[in-house]
Amino acid sequence: MSAVPDGKKLVRSPSGLRMVPENGAFNSPFSLDEPQWVPDKECPRCMQCDTKFDFIRRKHHCRRCGRCFCDKCCSKKVVLPRMCFVDPVRQCAECSLVSQKEMEFYDKQLKVLLGGGAFVVTLGTTEKSETMTCRLSNNHRYLFLDGETHFEVELSRISSMQILTDGTSPGGGTSRASGMLLHYRPMGSQDAQQLRMEAADDKKVASLWLAAMHKAAKLLYEARDQ
């Protein structure tokens, strides 16, 4: 392995070349660990089509799930940023579809979260509120809230998150996200703190940010349950 700037390093694993943080504690909360590959001796046949492996039909492991397939059932190479691979990697049909859907988050919604939105923020059960800009940190590990004051919420310490809506949108369409209610444990405390955010002036930008945060929450919980 070789060190590179910005606290990251290149690591070569059996699955491919990965760019990971120097300190594993600084991994993105959306990241997934590499799976354990099913041992070759335990998969004499493709785990999808049941084709028997031989000298002509070679076995291949999906880099996302670790299962064993023939070339036909595991031929696609798809980008997999959640495992920090530098290049697209071989994935089975099922996993490649999941990875392709996740790319919308990395290509579009992640940029929205990094850009931020304006919200009226209420901390705890007090009636005091403040208009603040909320954005995701560049390393994806914190929500930064900036106004007259500044504080941070570490994503890994969020215990629950609820997206609030403003009812039915004009024209009878689906409801639009208007705010967020989350509970988290501040650093050094085991007691949960409540944070309520409601869209400020630019409600369209805030709604897009909240929709992106909803998708981020799904990835966050999936990574925790791995």
CSV table of C-alpha atoms in Angstrom, one decimal:
chain,number,residue,atom,x,y,z
A,1,MET,CA,0.0,0.0,0.0
A,2,SER,CA,1.2,3.6,-0.6
A,3,ALA,CA,0.2,6.8,1.1
A,4,VAL,CA,-1.4,9.7,-0.8
A,5,PRO,CA,-2.4,13.2,0.2
A,6,ASP,CA,-5.6,14.1,2.2
A,7,GLY,CA,-5.2,11.3,4.7
A,8,LYS,CA,-6.1,8.5,2.3
A,9,LYS,CA,-4.1,5.5,1.1
A,10,LEU,CA,-4.3,3.1,-1.8
A,11,VAL,CA,-4.9,-0.5,-0.8
A,12,ARG,CA,-4.9,-3.5,-3.1
A,13,SER,CA,-7.3,-6.2,-2.0
A,14,PRO,CA,-8.4,-9.4,-3.8
A,15,SER,CA,-11.4,-7.4,-5.2
A,16,GLY,CA,-9.4,-4.5,-6.6
A,17,LEU,CA,-7.7,-1.3,-5.8
A,18,ARG,CA,-9.3,0.9,-3.1
A,19,MET,CA,-8.8,4.4,-1.9
A,20,VAL,CA,-9.5,4.4,1.9
A,21,PRO,CA,-8.9,6.8,4.8
A,22,GLU,CA,-5.5,6.4,6.6
A,23,ASN,CA,-7.5,6.0,9.8
A,24,GLY,CA,-10.4,3.6,9.6
A,25,ALA,CA,-12.3,5.6,12.1
A,26,PHE,CA,-12.7,8.3,9.5
A,27,ASN,CA,-14.6,6.1,7.0
A,28,SER,CA,-17.7,7.6,5.4
A,29,PRO,CA,-20.8,6.5,7.4
A,30,PHE,CA,-22.2,5.4,4.0
A,31,SER,CA,-19.4,3.0,3.3
A,32,LEU,CA,-19.7,-0.8,3.3
A,33,ASP,CA,-17.0,-3.4,4.2
A,34,GLU,CA,-15.8,-5.8,1.6
A,35,PRO,CA,-17.6,-9.1,1.9
A,36,GLN,CA,-16.0,-12.4,2.6
A,37,TRP,CA,-15.8,-14.4,-0.6
A,38,VAL,CA,-17.5,-17.8,-0.7
A,39,PRO,CA,-14.6,-20.2,-0.7
A,40,ASP,CA,-14.0,-21.8,-4.1
A,41,LYS,CA,-14.3,-25.3,-2.7
A,42,GLU,CA,-17.8,-24.5,-1.5
A,43,CYS,CA,-19.2,-23.4,-4.8
A,44,PRO,CA,-18.8,-26.2,-7.5
A,45,ARG,CA,-21.7,-24.5,-9.4
A,46,CYS,CA,-22.9,-21.0,-10.3
A,47,MET,CA,-25.0,-19.7,-7.5
A,48,GLN,CA,-27.4,-18.1,-10.0
A,49,CYS,CA,-27.9,-20.5,-13.0
A,50,ASP,CA,-26.4,-23.7,-11.4
A,51,THR,CA,-23.9,-24.2,-14.2
A,52,LYS,CA,-21.2,-26.6,-13.2
A,53,PHE,CA,-17.7,-25.1,-13.2
A,54,ASP,CA,-14.9,-26.7,-15.1
A,55,PHE,CA,-11.7,-25.7,-17.0
A,56,ILE,CA,-13.7,-23.8,-19.5
A,57,ARG,CA,-16.4,-22.3,-17.3
A,58,ARG,CA,-14.5,-20.4,-14.7
A,59,LYS,CA,-15.9,-19.0,-11.4
A,60,HIS,CA,-16.0,-15.3,-10.5
A,61,HIS,CA,-16.9,-13.6,-7.3
A,62,CYS,CA,-19.2,-10.6,-7.0
A,63,ARG,CA,-17.3,-7.8,-5.3
A,64,ARG,CA,-20.4,-6.6,-3.5
A,65,CYS,CA,-22.0,-9.8,-2.1
A,66,GLY,CA,-19.0,-12.2,-2.3
A,67,ARG,CA,-21.0,-15.0,-3.9
A,68,CYS,CA,-19.7,-17.2,-6.7
A,69,PHE,CA,-21.0,-17.0,-10.3
A,70,CYS,CA,-20.2,-18.0,-13.9
A,71,ASP,CA,-19.0,-15.3,-16.3
A,72,LYS,CA,-22.5,-15.0,-17.8
A,73,CYS,CA,-24.1,-14.3,-14.4
A,74,CYS,CA,-21.3,-12.0,-13.2
A,75,SER,CA,-20.1,-10.1,-16.3
A,76,LYS,CA,-20.9,-6.5,-15.5
A,77,LYS,CA,-18.2,-4.1,-14.1
A,78,VAL,CA,-19.9,-1.3,-12.2
A,79,VAL,CA,-18.6,1.5,-10.0
A,80,LEU,CA,-18.9,0.8,-6.3
A,81,PRO,CA,-18.0,4.0,-4.3
A,82,ARG,CA,-19.5,2.6,-1.1
A,83,MET,CA,-16.5,0.2,-0.9
A,84,CYS,CA,-14.1,2.9,-2.2
A,85,PHE,CA,-13.0,1.0,-5.3
A,86,VAL,CA,-11.0,3.2,-7.7
A,87,ASP,CA,-12.3,1.4,-10.8
A,88,PRO,CA,-15.5,-0.4,-11.7
A,89,VAL,CA,-15.6,-3.9,-10.3
A,90,ARG,CA,-17.2,-7.2,-11.3
A,91,GLN,CA,-20.7,-7.6,-9.8
A,92,CYS,CA,-23.6,-10.1,-10.2
A,93,ALA,CA,-26.8,-8.9,-11.9
A,94,GLU,CA,-28.6,-8.3,-8.7
A,95,CYS,CA,-25.8,-6.3,-7.0
A,96,SER,CA,-25.0,-4.3,-10.2
A,97,LEU,CA,-28.6,-3.0,-10.3
A,98,VAL,CA,-28.4,-1.9,-6.6
A,99,SER,CA,-25.0,-0.2,-7.3
A,100,GLN,CA,-26.3,1.6,-10.3
A,101,LYS,CA,-29.3,2.9,-8.4
A,102,GLU,CA,-26.9,4.2,-5.6
A,103,MET,CA,-24.9,6.1,-8.2
A,104,GLU,CA,-27.8,8.6,-8.4
A,105,PHE,CA,-27.1,9.4,-4.8
A,106,TYR,CA,-23.4,9.9,-5.4
A,107,ASP,CA,-23.8,11.8,-8.7
A,108,LYS,CA,-26.7,14.1,-7.7
A,109,GLN,CA,-28.0,14.0,-4.1
A,110,LEU,CA,-24.6,14.0,-2.4
A,111,LYS,CA,-23.8,17.3,-4.2
A,112,VAL,CA,-27.1,18.7,-2.9
A,113,LEU,CA,-26.2,17.7,0.7
A,114,LEU,CA,-22.8,19.2,0.4
A,115,GLY,CA,-24.3,22.5,-1.0
A,116,GLY,CA,-26.6,22.8,1.9
A,117,GLY,CA,-30.0,24.5,2.6
A,118,ALA,CA,-31.5,27.1,4.9
A,119,PHE,CA,-33.6,26.0,7.8
A,120,VAL,CA,-35.2,27.3,11.0
A,121,VAL,CA,-33.5,25.2,13.6
A,122,THR,CA,-34.9,24.4,17.1
A,123,LEU,CA,-32.7,22.5,19.5
A,124,GLY,CA,-34.2,20.5,22.2
A,125,THR,CA,-37.7,21.3,23.5
A,126,THR,CA,-37.1,25.1,23.8
A,127,GLU,CA,-39.1,27.6,21.8
A,128,LYS,CA,-35.9,29.4,20.8
A,129,SER,CA,-35.0,28.9,17.1
A,130,GLU,CA,-32.4,30.2,14.7
A,131,THR,CA,-32.1,30.4,10.9
A,132,MET,CA,-29.1,28.3,9.9
A,133,THR,CA,-27.5,26.8,6.9
A,134,CYS,CA,-27.2,23.0,7.2
A,135,ARG,CA,-24.8,21.0,5.0
A,136,LEU,CA,-23.0,17.7,4.9
A,137,SER,CA,-19.3,17.9,5.6
A,138,ASN,CA,-16.8,17.0,2.9
A,139,ASN,CA,-16.0,13.7,4.6
A,140,HIS,CA,-19.7,12.9,4.9
A,141,ARG,CA,-19.4,12.3,8.7
A,142,TYR,CA,-21.1,15.5,10.0
A,143,LEU,CA,-24.0,17.8,9.5
A,144,PHE,CA,-22.7,21.4,9.9
A,145,LEU,CA,-25.2,24.0,11.1
A,146,ASP,CA,-24.1,27.6,10.7
A,147,GLY,CA,-25.9,30.8,11.8
A,148,GLU,CA,-25.2,33.2,14.6
A,149,THR,CA,-23.9,30.1,16.3
A,150,HIS,CA,-22.3,26.9,14.9
A,151,PHE,CA,-22.6,23.3,16.0
A,152,GLU,CA,-22.2,19.9,14.4
A,153,VAL,CA,-24.1,16.6,14.5
A,154,GLU,CA,-22.1,13.4,13.8
A,155,LEU,CA,-24.2,11.1,11.5
A,156,SER,CA,-23.0,8.0,13.3
A,157,ARG,CA,-24.6,9.4,16.5
A,158,ILE,CA,-28.1,9.9,15.0
A,159,SER,CA,-30.5,7.4,16.5
A,160,SER,CA,-33.7,8.4,14.5
A,161,MET,CA,-34.6,10.7,11.7
A,162,GLN,CA,-38.1,11.7,10.4
A,163,ILE,CA,-38.8,13.8,7.3
A,164,LEU,CA,-41.7,16.2,7.8
A,165,THR,CA,-44.0,17.1,5.0
A,166,ASP,CA,-46.4,20.0,4.3
A,167,GLY,CA,-49.3,17.9,3.0
A,168,THR,CA,-50.4,17.7,-0.6
A,169,SER,CA,-48.5,19.8,-3.1
A,170,PRO,CA,-50.4,22.1,-5.6
A,171,GLY,CA,-52.2,20.1,-8.3
A,172,GLY,CA,-52.8,17.1,-6.0
A,173,GLY,CA,-49.3,15.6,-6.3
A,174,THR,CA,-47.2,14.0,-3.7
A,175,SER,CA,-46.4,15.9,-0.5
A,176,ARG,CA,-43.3,17.9,-0.3
A,177,ALA,CA,-40.6,17.6,2.3
A,178,SER,CA,-40.7,20.7,4.6
A,179,GLY,CA,-38.5,19.8,7.5
A,180,MET,CA,-36.7,17.1,9.5
A,181,LEU,CA,-36.9,15.9,13.1
A,182,LEU,CA,-33.9,13.9,14.4
A,183,HIS,CA,-32.6,12.6,17.7
A,184,TYR,CA,-28.9,12.2,18.3
A,185,ARG,CA,-26.4,11.7,21.1
A,186,PRO,CA,-24.0,14.7,21.5
A,187,MET,CA,-20.4,13.8,21.9
A,188,GLY,CA,-19.7,12.8,25.5
A,189,SER,CA,-23.3,12.2,26.3
A,190,GLN,CA,-25.6,9.2,26.3
A,191,ASP,CA,-28.7,11.3,26.5
A,192,ALA,CA,-30.6,11.9,23.2
A,193,GLN,CA,-31.0,15.4,22.0
A,194,GLN,CA,-33.8,16.5,19.7
A,195,LEU,CA,-33.2,18.7,16.7
A,196,ARG,CA,-36.0,20.1,14.6
A,197,MET,CA,-35.4,21.8,11.2
A,198,GLU,CA,-38.0,23.5,9.1
A,199,ALA,CA,-37.5,25.0,5.7
A,200,ALA,CA,-36.6,28.7,5.7
A,201,ASP,CA,-37.2,31.1,2.8
A,202,ASP,CA,-36.0,29.0,-0.2
A,203,LYS,CA,-38.3,26.1,0.3
A,204,LYS,CA,-37.5,24.4,-3.0
A,205,VAL,CA,-33.8,24.2,-2.2
A,206,ALA,CA,-34.6,23.0,1.3
A,207,SER,CA,-37.0,20.3,0.0
A,208,LEU,CA,-34.4,19.0,-2.4
A,209,TRP,CA,-31.9,18.9,0.5
A,210,LEU,CA,-34.3,17.0,2.7
A,211,ALA,CA,-35.1,14.5,-0.1
A,212,ALA,CA,-31.4,13.9,-0.5
A,213,MET,CA,-31.1,13.5,3.3
A,214,HIS,CA,-33.8,10.9,3.2
A,215,LYS,CA,-31.9,8.8,0.7
A,216,ALA,CA,-28.7,9.3,2.8
A,217,ALA,CA,-30.5,8.0,5.9
A,218,LYS,CA,-31.4,4.7,4.0
A,219,LEU,CA,-27.7,4.2,3.1
A,220,LEU,CA,-26.7,5.1,6.6
A,221,TYR,CA,-29.0,2.5,8.2
A,222,GLU,CA,-28.0,-0.1,5.7
A,223,ALA,CA,-24.3,0.4,6.5
A,224,ARG,CA,-25.0,0.1,10.2
A,225,ASP,CA,-26.9,-3.2,9.7
A,226,GLN,CA,-24.2,-4.7,7.7
